[in-house]
C-alpha cells in the first residue's frame, strides 16, 4: 500500500476532474467509500482509474452491518467502481447504522439504531466474516478496519473464529488527536495505521475551535514556525509529521495546484527532532482533540 494516497471525503459528483488531477500529479492510491457523495463518489473514482494502475481503497458503510448486507454493500461498490476487486476494503465504522440521521437531544441514541443493530459486538463479527470471505474469494486483496478503538480491535483479534487479520486501521490522527494507546496496539499487532484528517479535518467550525481553546491546526504557531523554517506550507508540515511517525496519509483538495504541491512537497524536507517534539506536545489527550464526525452522538467511539 502506498504511504501517500488521495482522499475523496466531501468531494462531490461534480468534482469529476479532481481525482484525475491527483493521478496526473503522481498519486497512486485513491481512497473512497460506499457512502461518499451520497453514493456517487465510487462511480467518479471508477471513471478516473479506468486503464490506470492505481491502488483502490473503499469502505463498507455502517447501514450494511451483518453477513448478507456486507456482501451486498461490497457488490454495489465493485459495480460502481467498475472493477472485479479492490486493493483494500475497510469496515468504515464499528458502530450501528441509524434509522434516522436527523436526531433530537430529547431522544436516546439507542432509539435511532437501525433495527437489528442492537448487539453491535456480535454483528460486527458477522460483517468481518463476510469481509474475510470476500478476501478469500479474491474480491478484496486486503481487508481492514476504520475508526476502531483499542477495545474494538482487541475483540476482533481475540475472536476464536478469526481467519484473516486486519491489515490496516484508518483513524483520525493529527497533533491534536494522537491516540497513543491505539497507535501502540496497532504497531504491536502489525496493523498499519492510515491517518485521515491529517490537516485537522473539515467538520469543525469557529465555534468548535473556540470550545477547544485552540486555533485551527493549520494556524498553530508550532506548525507555522516549522513551515517558515522549511519554506513549506503548513499542510506539508502536518503531512510530514504523520509520515515521520510512520502513518500512511490520504490528503484531499479540490485545487489542482494544492494537489500537485502536496504530492511534490513531501520529499523535500524532514522535520527536526525539536519540530517533531513541538508538534507531539499539542496532543489534547484522549478523544478531546477529535475534529471529525461532529454531528454523531457516537463520535467518541465509547460503545461496545
PDB file of C-alpha atoms in Angstrom:
ATOM      1  CA  UNK A   1       0.000   0.000   0.000  1.00  0.00           C
ATOM      2  CA  UNK A   2       1.432   3.418  -0.931  1.00  0.00           C
ATOM      3  CA  UNK A   3       2.184   5.643   2.036  1.00  0.00           C
ATOM      4  CA  UNK A   4       0.586   8.651   0.352  1.00  0.00           C
ATOM      5  CA  UNK A   5      -2.857   8.493  -1.212  1.00  0.00           C
ATOM      6  CA  UNK A   6      -5.596  10.837  -2.335  1.00  0.00           C
ATOM      7  CA  UNK A   7      -8.746  11.074  -0.208  1.00  0.00           C
ATOM      8  CA  UNK A   8     -12.202  11.801  -1.617  1.00  0.00           C
ATOM      9  CA  UNK A   9     -14.193  12.595   1.523  1.00  0.00           C
ATOM     10  CA  UNK A  10     -16.577  15.529   0.946  1.00  0.00           C
ATOM     11  CA  UNK A  11     -15.845  15.690  -2.763  1.00  0.00           C
ATOM     12  CA  UNK A  12     -18.957  15.945  -4.901  1.00  0.00           C
ATOM     13  CA  UNK A  13     -20.079  14.139  -8.017  1.00  0.00           C
ATOM     14  CA  UNK A  14     -19.367  17.371  -9.878  1.00  0.00           C
ATOM     15  CA  UNK A  15     -15.673  17.149  -8.867  1.00  0.00           C
ATOM     16  CA  UNK A  16     -15.028  14.689 -11.669  1.00  0.00           C
ATOM     17  CA  UNK A  17     -11.713  16.170 -12.709  1.00  0.00           C
ATOM     18  CA  UNK A  18     -10.254  16.303  -9.215  1.00  0.00           C
ATOM     19  CA  UNK A  19      -9.367  12.598  -8.960  1.00  0.00           C
ATOM     20  CA  UNK A  20      -7.836  12.678 -12.437  1.00  0.00           C
ATOM     21  CA  UNK A  21      -5.753  15.701 -11.385  1.00  0.00           C
ATOM     22  CA  UNK A  22      -4.469  13.739  -8.395  1.00  0.00           C
ATOM     23  CA  UNK A  23      -3.460  10.813 -10.583  1.00  0.00           C
ATOM     24  CA  UNK A  24      -1.668  13.129 -13.006  1.00  0.00           C
ATOM     25  CA  UNK A  25       0.153  14.663 -10.022  1.00  0.00           C
ATOM     26  CA  UNK A  26       1.542  11.256  -9.114  1.00  0.00           C
ATOM     27  CA  UNK A  27      -0.830   9.833  -6.524  1.00  0.00           C
ATOM     28  CA  UNK A  28      -1.102   6.055  -6.876  1.00  0.00           C
ATOM     29  CA  UNK A  29      -3.694   5.383  -4.167  1.00  0.00           C
ATOM     30  CA  UNK A  30      -7.276   6.648  -4.162  1.00  0.00           C
ATOM     31  CA  UNK A  31      -9.377   6.306  -1.022  1.00  0.00           C
ATOM     32  CA  UNK A  32     -13.163   6.397  -1.277  1.00  0.00           C
ATOM     33  CA  UNK A  33     -16.213   4.876   0.421  1.00  0.00           C
ATOM     34  CA  UNK A  34     -19.659   3.492  -0.307  1.00  0.00           C
ATOM     35  CA  UNK A  35     -21.309   6.483   1.396  1.00  0.00           C
ATOM     36  CA  UNK A  36     -19.242   9.349  -0.055  1.00  0.00           C
ATOM     37  CA  UNK A  37     -21.127  11.932  -2.118  1.00  0.00           C
ATOM     38  CA  UNK A  38     -24.390  10.180  -1.383  1.00  0.00           C
ATOM     39  CA  UNK A  39     -23.128   7.008  -3.034  1.00  0.00           C
ATOM     40  CA  UNK A  40     -21.859   8.772  -6.161  1.00  0.00           C
ATOM     41  CA  UNK A  41     -18.126   9.101  -5.471  1.00  0.00           C
ATOM     42  CA  UNK A  42     -17.231   5.476  -6.201  1.00  0.00           C
ATOM     43  CA  UNK A  43     -18.557   5.952  -9.719  1.00  0.00           C
ATOM     44  CA  UNK A  44     -16.465   9.099 -10.142  1.00  0.00           C
ATOM     45  CA  UNK A  45     -13.369   7.236  -8.916  1.00  0.00           C
ATOM     46  CA  UNK A  46     -14.141   4.307 -11.195  1.00  0.00           C
ATOM     47  CA  UNK A  47     -14.101   6.519 -14.279  1.00  0.00           C
ATOM     48  CA  UNK A  48     -10.863   8.216 -13.204  1.00  0.00           C
ATOM     49  CA  UNK A  49      -8.952   4.989 -12.569  1.00  0.00           C
ATOM     50  CA  UNK A  50     -10.037   3.188 -15.723  1.00  0.00           C
ATOM     51  CA  UNK A  51      -6.999   1.758 -17.562  1.00  0.00           C
ATOM     52  CA  UNK A  52      -4.651   3.012 -14.810  1.00  0.00           C
ATOM     53  CA  UNK A  53      -2.502   1.148 -12.308  1.00  0.00           C
ATOM     54  CA  UNK A  54      -3.948   2.553  -9.078  1.00  0.00           C
ATOM     55  CA  UNK A  55      -4.324   1.168  -5.550  1.00  0.00           C
ATOM     56  CA  UNK A  56      -8.020   1.498  -4.704  1.00  0.00           C
ATOM     57  CA  UNK A  57      -9.470   1.568  -1.194  1.00  0.00           C
ATOM     58  CA  UNK A  58     -13.174   1.667  -0.486  1.00  0.00           C
ATOM     59  CA  UNK A  59     -15.190   1.192   2.667  1.00  0.00           C
ATOM     60  CA  UNK A  60     -18.223  -0.740   3.827  1.00  0.00           C
ATOM     61  CA  UNK A  61     -20.944   1.508   5.275  1.00  0.00           C
ATOM     62  CA  UNK A  62     -22.464   1.046   8.711  1.00  0.00           C
ATOM     63  CA  UNK A  63     -26.012   0.695   7.388  1.00  0.00           C
ATOM     64  CA  UNK A  64     -24.902  -2.659   5.905  1.00  0.00           C
ATOM     65  CA  UNK A  65     -23.602  -4.441   9.006  1.00  0.00           C
ATOM     66  CA  UNK A  66     -24.166  -8.211   9.013  1.00  0.00           C
ATOM     67  CA  UNK A  67     -23.055 -11.014   6.721  1.00  0.00           C
ATOM     68  CA  UNK A  68     -25.516 -10.769   3.832  1.00  0.00           C
ATOM     69  CA  UNK A  69     -25.767  -6.987   3.958  1.00  0.00           C
ATOM     70  CA  UNK A  70     -21.970  -6.665   3.796  1.00  0.00           C
ATOM     71  CA  UNK A  71     -21.830  -8.853   0.695  1.00  0.00           C
ATOM     72  CA  UNK A  72     -24.495  -6.626  -0.865  1.00  0.00           C
ATOM     73  CA  UNK A  73     -22.567  -3.470   0.072  1.00  0.00           C
ATOM     74  CA  UNK A  74     -19.340  -4.751  -1.495  1.00  0.00           C
ATOM     75  CA  UNK A  75     -21.141  -5.858  -4.653  1.00  0.00           C
ATOM     76  CA  UNK A  76     -22.549  -2.349  -5.034  1.00  0.00           C
ATOM     77  CA  UNK A  77     -19.111  -0.809  -4.530  1.00  0.00           C
ATOM     78  CA  UNK A  78     -17.431  -3.077  -7.077  1.00  0.00           C
ATOM     79  CA  UNK A  79     -20.155  -2.301  -9.596  1.00  0.00           C
ATOM     80  CA  UNK A  80     -19.845   1.447  -9.097  1.00  0.00           C
ATOM     81  CA  UNK A  81     -16.049   1.307  -9.356  1.00  0.00           C
ATOM     82  CA  UNK A  82     -16.214  -0.935 -12.410  1.00  0.00           C
ATOM     83  CA  UNK A  83     -13.686  -3.428 -11.012  1.00  0.00           C
ATOM     84  CA  UNK A  84     -13.674  -7.095 -10.086  1.00  0.00           C
ATOM     85  CA  UNK A  85     -11.698  -6.492  -6.884  1.00  0.00           C
ATOM     86  CA  UNK A  86     -10.425  -3.650  -4.713  1.00  0.00           C
ATOM     87  CA  UNK A  87      -6.956  -3.500  -3.220  1.00  0.00           C
ATOM     88  CA  UNK A  88      -8.221  -2.688   0.279  1.00  0.00           C
ATOM     89  CA  UNK A  89     -11.707  -2.978   1.759  1.00  0.00           C
ATOM     90  CA  UNK A  90     -12.294  -1.350   5.143  1.00  0.00           C
ATOM     91  CA  UNK A  91     -15.088  -1.598   7.685  1.00  0.00           C
ATOM     92  CA  UNK A  92     -15.820   2.125   7.811  1.00  0.00           C
ATOM     93  CA  UNK A  93     -17.428   2.339  11.256  1.00  0.00           C
ATOM     94  CA  UNK A  94     -17.559  -0.156  14.134  1.00  0.00           C
ATOM     95  CA  UNK A  95     -20.929   1.094  15.375  1.00  0.00           C
ATOM     96  CA  UNK A  96     -24.528   0.799  14.244  1.00  0.00           C
ATOM     97  CA  UNK A  97     -26.388   2.241  11.329  1.00  0.00           C
ATOM     98  CA  UNK A  98     -29.101   4.728  12.170  1.00  0.00           C
ATOM     99  CA  UNK A  99     -32.772   4.527  11.354  1.00  0.00           C
ATOM    100  CA  UNK A 100     -32.730   8.343  11.045  1.00  0.00           C
ATOM    101  CA  UNK A 101     -29.913  10.825  10.630  1.00  0.00           C
ATOM    102  CA  UNK A 102     -31.773  13.906  11.928  1.00  0.00           C
ATOM    103  CA  UNK A 103     -31.578  13.390  15.658  1.00  0.00           C
ATOM    104  CA  UNK A 104     -33.077  15.166  18.659  1.00  0.00           C
ATOM    105  CA  UNK A 105     -31.498  15.847  22.021  1.00  0.00           C
ATOM    106  CA  UNK A 106     -34.718  14.619  23.641  1.00  0.00           C
ATOM    107  CA  UNK A 107     -34.335  11.056  22.392  1.00  0.00           C
ATOM    108  CA  UNK A 108     -31.847   8.428  23.469  1.00  0.00           C
ATOM    109  CA  UNK A 109     -29.216   7.442  20.936  1.00  0.00           C
ATOM    110  CA  UNK A 110     -30.471   3.844  21.091  1.00  0.00           C
ATOM    111  CA  UNK A 111     -33.809   4.975  19.645  1.00  0.00           C
ATOM    112  CA  UNK A 112     -32.051   5.757  16.370  1.00  0.00           C
ATOM    113  CA  UNK A 113     -30.306   2.402  15.951  1.00  0.00           C
ATOM    114  CA  UNK A 114     -31.210   0.594  12.791  1.00  0.00           C
ATOM    115  CA  UNK A 115     -33.352  -2.455  13.568  1.00  0.00           C
ATOM    116  CA  UNK A 116     -31.135  -5.482  14.080  1.00  0.00           C
ATOM    117  CA  UNK A 117     -28.090  -3.419  15.113  1.00  0.00           C
ATOM    118  CA  UNK A 118     -28.710  -3.605  18.869  1.00  0.00           C
ATOM    119  CA  UNK A 119     -25.940  -6.197  19.503  1.00  0.00           C
ATOM    120  CA  UNK A 120     -23.153  -4.479  17.598  1.00  0.00           C
ATOM    121  CA  UNK A 121     -20.329  -6.506  19.121  1.00  0.00           C
ATOM    122  CA  UNK A 122     -21.728  -9.702  17.571  1.00  0.00           C
ATOM    123  CA  UNK A 123     -23.000  -8.086  14.383  1.00  0.00           C
ATOM    124  CA  UNK A 124     -19.600  -6.531  13.711  1.00  0.00           C
ATOM    125  CA  UNK A 125     -18.077 -10.015  13.665  1.00  0.00           C
ATOM    126  CA  UNK A 126     -20.610 -11.122  11.061  1.00  0.00           C
ATOM    127  CA  UNK A 127     -19.568  -8.141   8.960  1.00  0.00           C
ATOM    128  CA  UNK A 128     -15.939  -9.196   9.323  1.00  0.00           C
ATOM    129  CA  UNK A 129     -16.794 -12.795   8.390  1.00  0.00           C
ATOM    130  CA  UNK A 130     -18.289 -11.554   5.115  1.00  0.00           C
ATOM    131  CA  UNK A 131     -15.180  -9.442   4.512  1.00  0.00           C
ATOM    132  CA  UNK A 132     -12.971 -12.475   5.136  1.00  0.00           C
ATOM    133  CA  UNK A 133     -14.947 -14.475   2.587  1.00  0.00           C
ATOM    134  CA  UNK A 134     -14.636 -11.617   0.094  1.00  0.00           C
ATOM    135  CA  UNK A 135     -10.874 -11.620   0.630  1.00  0.00           C
ATOM    136  CA  UNK A 136     -10.614 -15.394   0.313  1.00  0.00           C
ATOM    137  CA  UNK A 137     -12.641 -15.316  -2.911  1.00  0.00           C
ATOM    138  CA  UNK A 138     -10.430 -12.622  -4.447  1.00  0.00           C
ATOM    139  CA  UNK A 139     -12.822  -9.660  -4.318  1.00  0.00           C
ATOM    140  CA  UNK A 140     -10.509  -7.767  -1.941  1.00  0.00           C
ATOM    141  CA  UNK A 141      -6.722  -8.034  -1.951  1.00  0.00           C
ATOM    142  CA  UNK A 142      -6.620  -6.928   1.686  1.00  0.00           C
ATOM    143  CA  UNK A 143      -9.164  -6.102   4.381  1.00  0.00           C
ATOM    144  CA  UNK A 144      -9.013  -3.785   7.345  1.00  0.00           C
ATOM    145  CA  UNK A 145     -10.942  -1.505   9.652  1.00  0.00           C
ATOM    146  CA  UNK A 146     -11.523   2.177  10.235  1.00  0.00           C
ATOM    147  CA  UNK A 147     -12.351   4.142  13.392  1.00  0.00           C
ATOM    148  CA  UNK A 148     -11.645   1.092  15.593  1.00  0.00           C
ATOM    149  CA  UNK A 149     -10.627   1.777  19.171  1.00  0.00           C
ATOM    150  CA  UNK A 150      -8.332  -0.431  21.248  1.00  0.00           C
ATOM    151  CA  UNK A 151     -11.361  -2.327  22.581  1.00  0.00           C
ATOM    152  CA  UNK A 152     -12.860  -2.892  19.132  1.00  0.00           C
ATOM    153  CA  UNK A 153      -9.549  -4.091  17.745  1.00  0.00           C
ATOM    154  CA  UNK A 154      -8.760  -6.377  20.679  1.00  0.00           C
ATOM    155  CA  UNK A 155     -12.186  -8.034  20.416  1.00  0.00           C
ATOM    156  CA  UNK A 156     -11.716  -8.688  16.731  1.00  0.00           C
ATOM    157  CA  UNK A 157      -8.204 -10.077  17.149  1.00  0.00           C
ATOM    158  CA  UNK A 158      -9.338 -12.301  20.040  1.00  0.00           C
ATOM    159  CA  UNK A 159     -12.284 -13.768  18.098  1.00  0.00           C
ATOM    160  CA  UNK A 160     -11.797 -17.560  18.106  1.00  0.00           C
ATOM    161  CA  UNK A 161     -13.166 -17.837  14.548  1.00  0.00           C
ATOM    162  CA  UNK A 162     -10.872 -15.174  13.091  1.00  0.00           C
ATOM    163  CA  UNK A 163      -9.378 -16.347   9.793  1.00  0.00           C
ATOM    164  CA  UNK A 164      -7.934 -13.128   8.327  1.00  0.00           C
ATOM    165  CA  UNK A 165      -6.351 -10.413  10.450  1.00  0.00           C
ATOM    166  CA  UNK A 166      -6.975  -6.753   9.634  1.00  0.00           C
ATOM    167  CA  UNK A 167      -4.057  -5.200   7.794  1.00  0.00           C
ATOM    168  CA  UNK A 168      -4.995  -1.522   8.300  1.00  0.00           C
ATOM    169  CA  UNK A 169      -6.776   0.694  10.813  1.00  0.00           C
ATOM    170  CA  UNK A 170      -7.688   4.042   9.247  1.00  0.00           C
ATOM    171  CA  UNK A 171      -8.252   6.564  12.032  1.00  0.00           C
ATOM    172  CA  UNK A 172      -8.253  10.281  12.727  1.00  0.00           C
ATOM    173  CA  UNK A 173      -4.646  11.171  13.556  1.00  0.00           C
ATOM    174  CA  UNK A 174      -3.045  14.604  13.832  1.00  0.00           C
ATOM    175  CA  UNK A 175      -1.154  16.552  16.525  1.00  0.00           C
ATOM    176  CA  UNK A 176      -4.349  17.423  18.440  1.00  0.00           C
ATOM    177  CA  UNK A 177      -5.527  13.776  18.435  1.00  0.00           C
ATOM    178  CA  UNK A 178      -2.639  11.313  18.673  1.00  0.00           C
ATOM    179  CA  UNK A 179      -4.408   8.246  20.146  1.00  0.00           C
ATOM    180  CA  UNK A 180      -1.139   6.926  21.533  1.00  0.00           C
ATOM    181  CA  UNK A 181      -2.555   3.782  23.185  1.00  0.00           C
ATOM    182  CA  UNK A 182      -4.206   2.798  19.917  1.00  0.00           C
ATOM    183  CA  UNK A 183      -1.062   3.570  17.919  1.00  0.00           C
ATOM    184  CA  UNK A 184       0.946   1.363  20.296  1.00  0.00           C
ATOM    185  CA  UNK A 185      -1.549  -1.507  19.977  1.00  0.00           C
ATOM    186  CA  UNK A 186      -1.669  -1.316  16.181  1.00  0.00           C
ATOM    187  CA  UNK A 187       2.108  -1.291  15.933  1.00  0.00           C
ATOM    188  CA  UNK A 188       2.332  -4.227  18.340  1.00  0.00           C
ATOM    189  CA  UNK A 189      -0.229  -6.217  16.330  1.00  0.00           C
ATOM    190  CA  UNK A 190       1.300  -5.268  12.966  1.00  0.00           C
ATOM    191  CA  UNK A 191      -1.802  -3.359  11.874  1.00  0.00           C
ATOM    192  CA  UNK A 192      -0.779  -0.487   9.588  1.00  0.00           C
ATOM    193  CA  UNK A 193      -2.045   2.947  10.605  1.00  0.00           C
ATOM    194  CA  UNK A 194      -3.516   5.183   7.948  1.00  0.00           C
ATOM    195  CA  UNK A 195      -4.324   8.718   9.092  1.00  0.00           C
ATOM    196  CA  UNK A 196      -7.285  10.736   7.970  1.00  0.00           C
ATOM    197  CA  UNK A 197      -7.995  14.398   8.820  1.00  0.00           C
ATOM    198  CA  UNK A 198      -4.228  14.971   8.920  1.00  0.00           C
ATOM    199  CA  UNK A 199      -4.767  18.708   8.471  1.00  0.00           C
ATOM    200  CA  UNK A 200      -7.334  18.977  11.243  1.00  0.00           C
ATOM    201  CA  UNK A 201     -10.469  17.841   9.461  1.00  0.00           C
ATOM    202  CA  UNK A 202     -13.260  19.704   7.723  1.00  0.00           C
ATOM    203  CA  UNK A 203     -16.050  19.192  10.238  1.00  0.00           C
ATOM    204  CA  UNK A 204     -15.062  21.842  12.772  1.00  0.00           C
ATOM    205  CA  UNK A 205     -16.375  25.414  12.856  1.00  0.00           C
ATOM    206  CA  UNK A 206     -15.007  28.533  14.537  1.00  0.00           C
ATOM    207  CA  UNK A 207     -17.307  27.721  17.457  1.00  0.00           C
ATOM    208  CA  UNK A 208     -15.723  24.272  17.800  1.00  0.00           C
ATOM    209  CA  UNK A 209     -12.197  25.709  17.775  1.00  0.00           C
ATOM    210  CA  UNK A 210     -13.206  28.242  20.421  1.00  0.00           C
ATOM    211  CA  UNK A 211     -14.595  25.467  22.620  1.00  0.00           C
ATOM    212  CA  UNK A 212     -11.293  23.611  22.314  1.00  0.00           C
ATOM    213  CA  UNK A 213      -9.387  26.736  23.238  1.00  0.00           C
ATOM    214  CA  UNK A 214      -7.050  26.094  20.313  1.00  0.00           C
ATOM    215  CA  UNK A 215      -6.519  27.678  16.910  1.00  0.00           C
ATOM    216  CA  UNK A 216      -7.222  25.640  13.769  1.00  0.00           C
ATOM    217  CA  UNK A 217      -4.361  23.176  13.425  1.00  0.00           C
ATOM    218  CA  UNK A 218      -3.069  24.793  10.237  1.00  0.00           C
ATOM    219  CA  UNK A 219      -2.765  28.091  12.149  1.00  0.00           C
ATOM    220  CA  UNK A 220      -0.995  26.799  15.247  1.00  0.00           C
ATOM    221  CA  UNK A 221       2.298  28.645  15.940  1.00  0.00           C
ATOM    222  CA  UNK A 222       4.286  25.386  16.092  1.00  0.00           C
ATOM    223  CA  UNK A 223       3.029  24.422  12.623  1.00  0.00           C
ATOM    224  CA  UNK A 224       3.637  27.902  11.208  1.00  0.00           C
ATOM    225  CA  UNK A 225       7.169  28.036  12.656  1.00  0.00           C
ATOM    226  CA  UNK A 226       8.128  24.728  11.038  1.00  0.00           C
ATOM    227  CA  UNK A 227       6.576  25.807   7.747  1.00  0.00           C
ATOM    228  CA  UNK A 228       8.603  29.025   7.744  1.00  0.00           C
ATOM    229  CA  UNK A 229      11.805  27.200   8.642  1.00  0.00           C
ATOM    230  CA  UNK A 230      11.479  24.843   5.665  1.00  0.00           C
ATOM    231  CA  UNK A 231       9.852  27.154   3.153  1.00  0.00           C
ATOM    232  CA  UNK A 232       6.867  24.816   3.145  1.00  0.00           C
ATOM    233  CA  UNK A 233       3.131  25.131   3.610  1.00  0.00           C
ATOM    234  CA  UNK A 234       1.510  24.338   6.970  1.00  0.00           C
ATOM    235  CA  UNK A 235      -0.254  21.442   5.230  1.00  0.00           C
ATOM    236  CA  UNK A 236       3.075  19.950   4.136  1.00  0.00           C
ATOM    237  CA  UNK A 237       4.366  20.222   7.716  1.00  0.00           C
ATOM    238  CA  UNK A 238       1.405  18.273   9.102  1.00  0.00           C
ATOM    239  CA  UNK A 239       1.708  15.622   6.409  1.00  0.00           C
ATOM    240  CA  UNK A 240       5.446  15.275   7.119  1.00  0.00           C
ATOM    241  CA  UNK A 241       4.659  14.883  10.829  1.00  0.00           C
ATOM    242  CA  UNK A 242       2.414  11.921  10.030  1.00  0.00           C
ATOM    243  CA  UNK A 243       4.848  10.310   7.597  1.00  0.00           C
ATOM    244  CA  UNK A 244       7.768  10.644  10.014  1.00  0.00           C
ATOM    245  CA  UNK A 245       5.680   8.801  12.603  1.00  0.00           C
ATOM    246  CA  UNK A 246       5.151   6.039  10.042  1.00  0.00           C
ATOM    247  CA  UNK A 247       1.480   6.761   9.332  1.00  0.00           C
ATOM    248  CA  UNK A 248       0.128   6.470   5.808  1.00  0.00           C
ATOM    249  CA  UNK A 249      -1.848   9.544   4.732  1.00  0.00           C
ATOM    250  CA  UNK A 250      -4.731  10.394   2.390  1.00  0.00           C
ATOM    251  CA  UNK A 251      -4.841  14.198   1.990  1.00  0.00           C
ATOM    252  CA  UNK A 252      -7.536  15.771  -0.158  1.00  0.00           C
ATOM    253  CA  UNK A 253      -8.005  19.020  -2.011  1.00  0.00           C
ATOM    254  CA  UNK A 254     -10.204  20.335  -4.809  1.00  0.00           C
ATOM    255  CA  UNK A 255      -7.436  22.636  -6.052  1.00  0.00           C
ATOM    256  CA  UNK A 256      -5.186  21.134  -8.774  1.00  0.00           C
ATOM    257  CA  UNK A 257      -2.349  23.403  -7.610  1.00  0.00           C
ATOM    258  CA  UNK A 258      -2.632  22.231  -3.985  1.00  0.00           C
ATOM    259  CA  UNK A 259      -2.962  18.615  -5.093  1.00  0.00           C
ATOM    260  CA  UNK A 260       0.259  18.901  -7.084  1.00  0.00           C
ATOM    261  CA  UNK A 261       2.030  20.822  -4.309  1.00  0.00           C
ATOM    262  CA  UNK A 262       1.120  18.269  -1.625  1.00  0.00           C
ATOM    263  CA  UNK A 263       2.387  15.449  -3.828  1.00  0.00           C
ATOM    264  CA  UNK A 264       5.652  17.200  -4.646  1.00  0.00           C
ATOM    265  CA  UNK A 265       6.466  18.805  -1.299  1.00  0.00           C
ATOM    266  CA  UNK A 266       6.537  15.762   0.949  1.00  0.00           C
ATOM    267  CA  UNK A 267      10.010  14.556  -0.032  1.00  0.00           C
ATOM    268  CA  UNK A 268      11.649  17.971   0.019  1.00  0.00           C
ATOM    269  CA  UNK A 269      12.314  18.265   3.750  1.00  0.00           C
ATOM    270  CA  UNK A 270      12.349  16.457   7.081  1.00  0.00           C
ATOM    271  CA  UNK A 271      11.134  17.928  10.337  1.00  0.00           C
ATOM    272  CA  UNK A 272      13.823  18.160  13.004  1.00  0.00           C
ATOM    273  CA  UNK A 273      13.571  16.306  16.300  1.00  0.00           C
ATOM    274  CA  UNK A 274      12.709  19.606  18.002  1.00  0.00           C
ATOM    275  CA  UNK A 275       9.970  20.362  15.478  1.00  0.00           C
ATOM    276  CA  UNK A 276       8.508  16.884  15.855  1.00  0.00           C
ATOM    277  CA  UNK A 277       8.575  17.260  19.640  1.00  0.00           C
ATOM    278  CA  UNK A 278       6.796  20.634  19.424  1.00  0.00           C
ATOM    279  CA  UNK A 279       4.015  19.070  17.337  1.00  0.00           C
ATOM    280  CA  UNK A 280       3.843  15.979  19.564  1.00  0.00           C
ATOM    281  CA  UNK A 281       3.253  18.294  22.534  1.00  0.00           C
ATOM    282  CA  UNK A 282      -0.047  19.513  21.035  1.00  0.00           C
ATOM    283  CA  UNK A 283      -1.995  16.345  21.897  1.00  0.00           C
ATOM    284  CA  UNK A 284      -5.182  17.275  23.765  1.00  0.00           C
ATOM    285  CA  UNK A 285      -5.478  13.855  25.402  1.00  0.00           C
ATOM    286  CA  UNK A 286      -7.993  11.065  24.944  1.00  0.00           C
ATOM    287  CA  UNK A 287     -10.635  11.924  22.347  1.00  0.00           C
ATOM    288  CA  UNK A 288     -10.674  15.621  23.268  1.00  0.00           C
ATOM    289  CA  UNK A 289      -8.977  16.564  20.021  1.00  0.00           C
ATOM    290  CA  UNK A 290     -11.422  14.694  17.782  1.00  0.00           C
ATOM    291  CA  UNK A 291     -12.367  17.092  14.992  1.00  0.00           C
ATOM    292  CA  UNK A 292     -14.494  14.887  12.752  1.00  0.00           C
ATOM    293  CA  UNK A 293     -17.938  13.224  12.969  1.00  0.00           C
ATOM    294  CA  UNK A 294     -19.097  16.376  14.752  1.00  0.00           C
ATOM    295  CA  UNK A 295     -22.821  15.596  14.412  1.00  0.00           C
ATOM    296  CA  UNK A 296     -22.586  11.985  15.543  1.00  0.00           C
ATOM    297  CA  UNK A 297     -23.530  11.137  19.140  1.00  0.00           C
ATOM    298  CA  UNK A 298     -21.194   8.129  18.965  1.00  0.00           C
ATOM    299  CA  UNK A 299     -18.206  10.147  17.779  1.00  0.00           C
ATOM    300  CA  UNK A 300     -16.245   9.297  20.951  1.00  0.00           C
ATOM    301  CA  UNK A 301     -16.462   5.604  19.956  1.00  0.00           C
ATOM    302  CA  UNK A 302     -17.168   4.622  23.561  1.00  0.00           C
ATOM    303  CA  UNK A 303     -19.529   1.756  22.727  1.00  0.00           C
ATOM    304  CA  UNK A 304     -19.015  -1.995  22.790  1.00  0.00           C
TER     305      UNK A 304
END
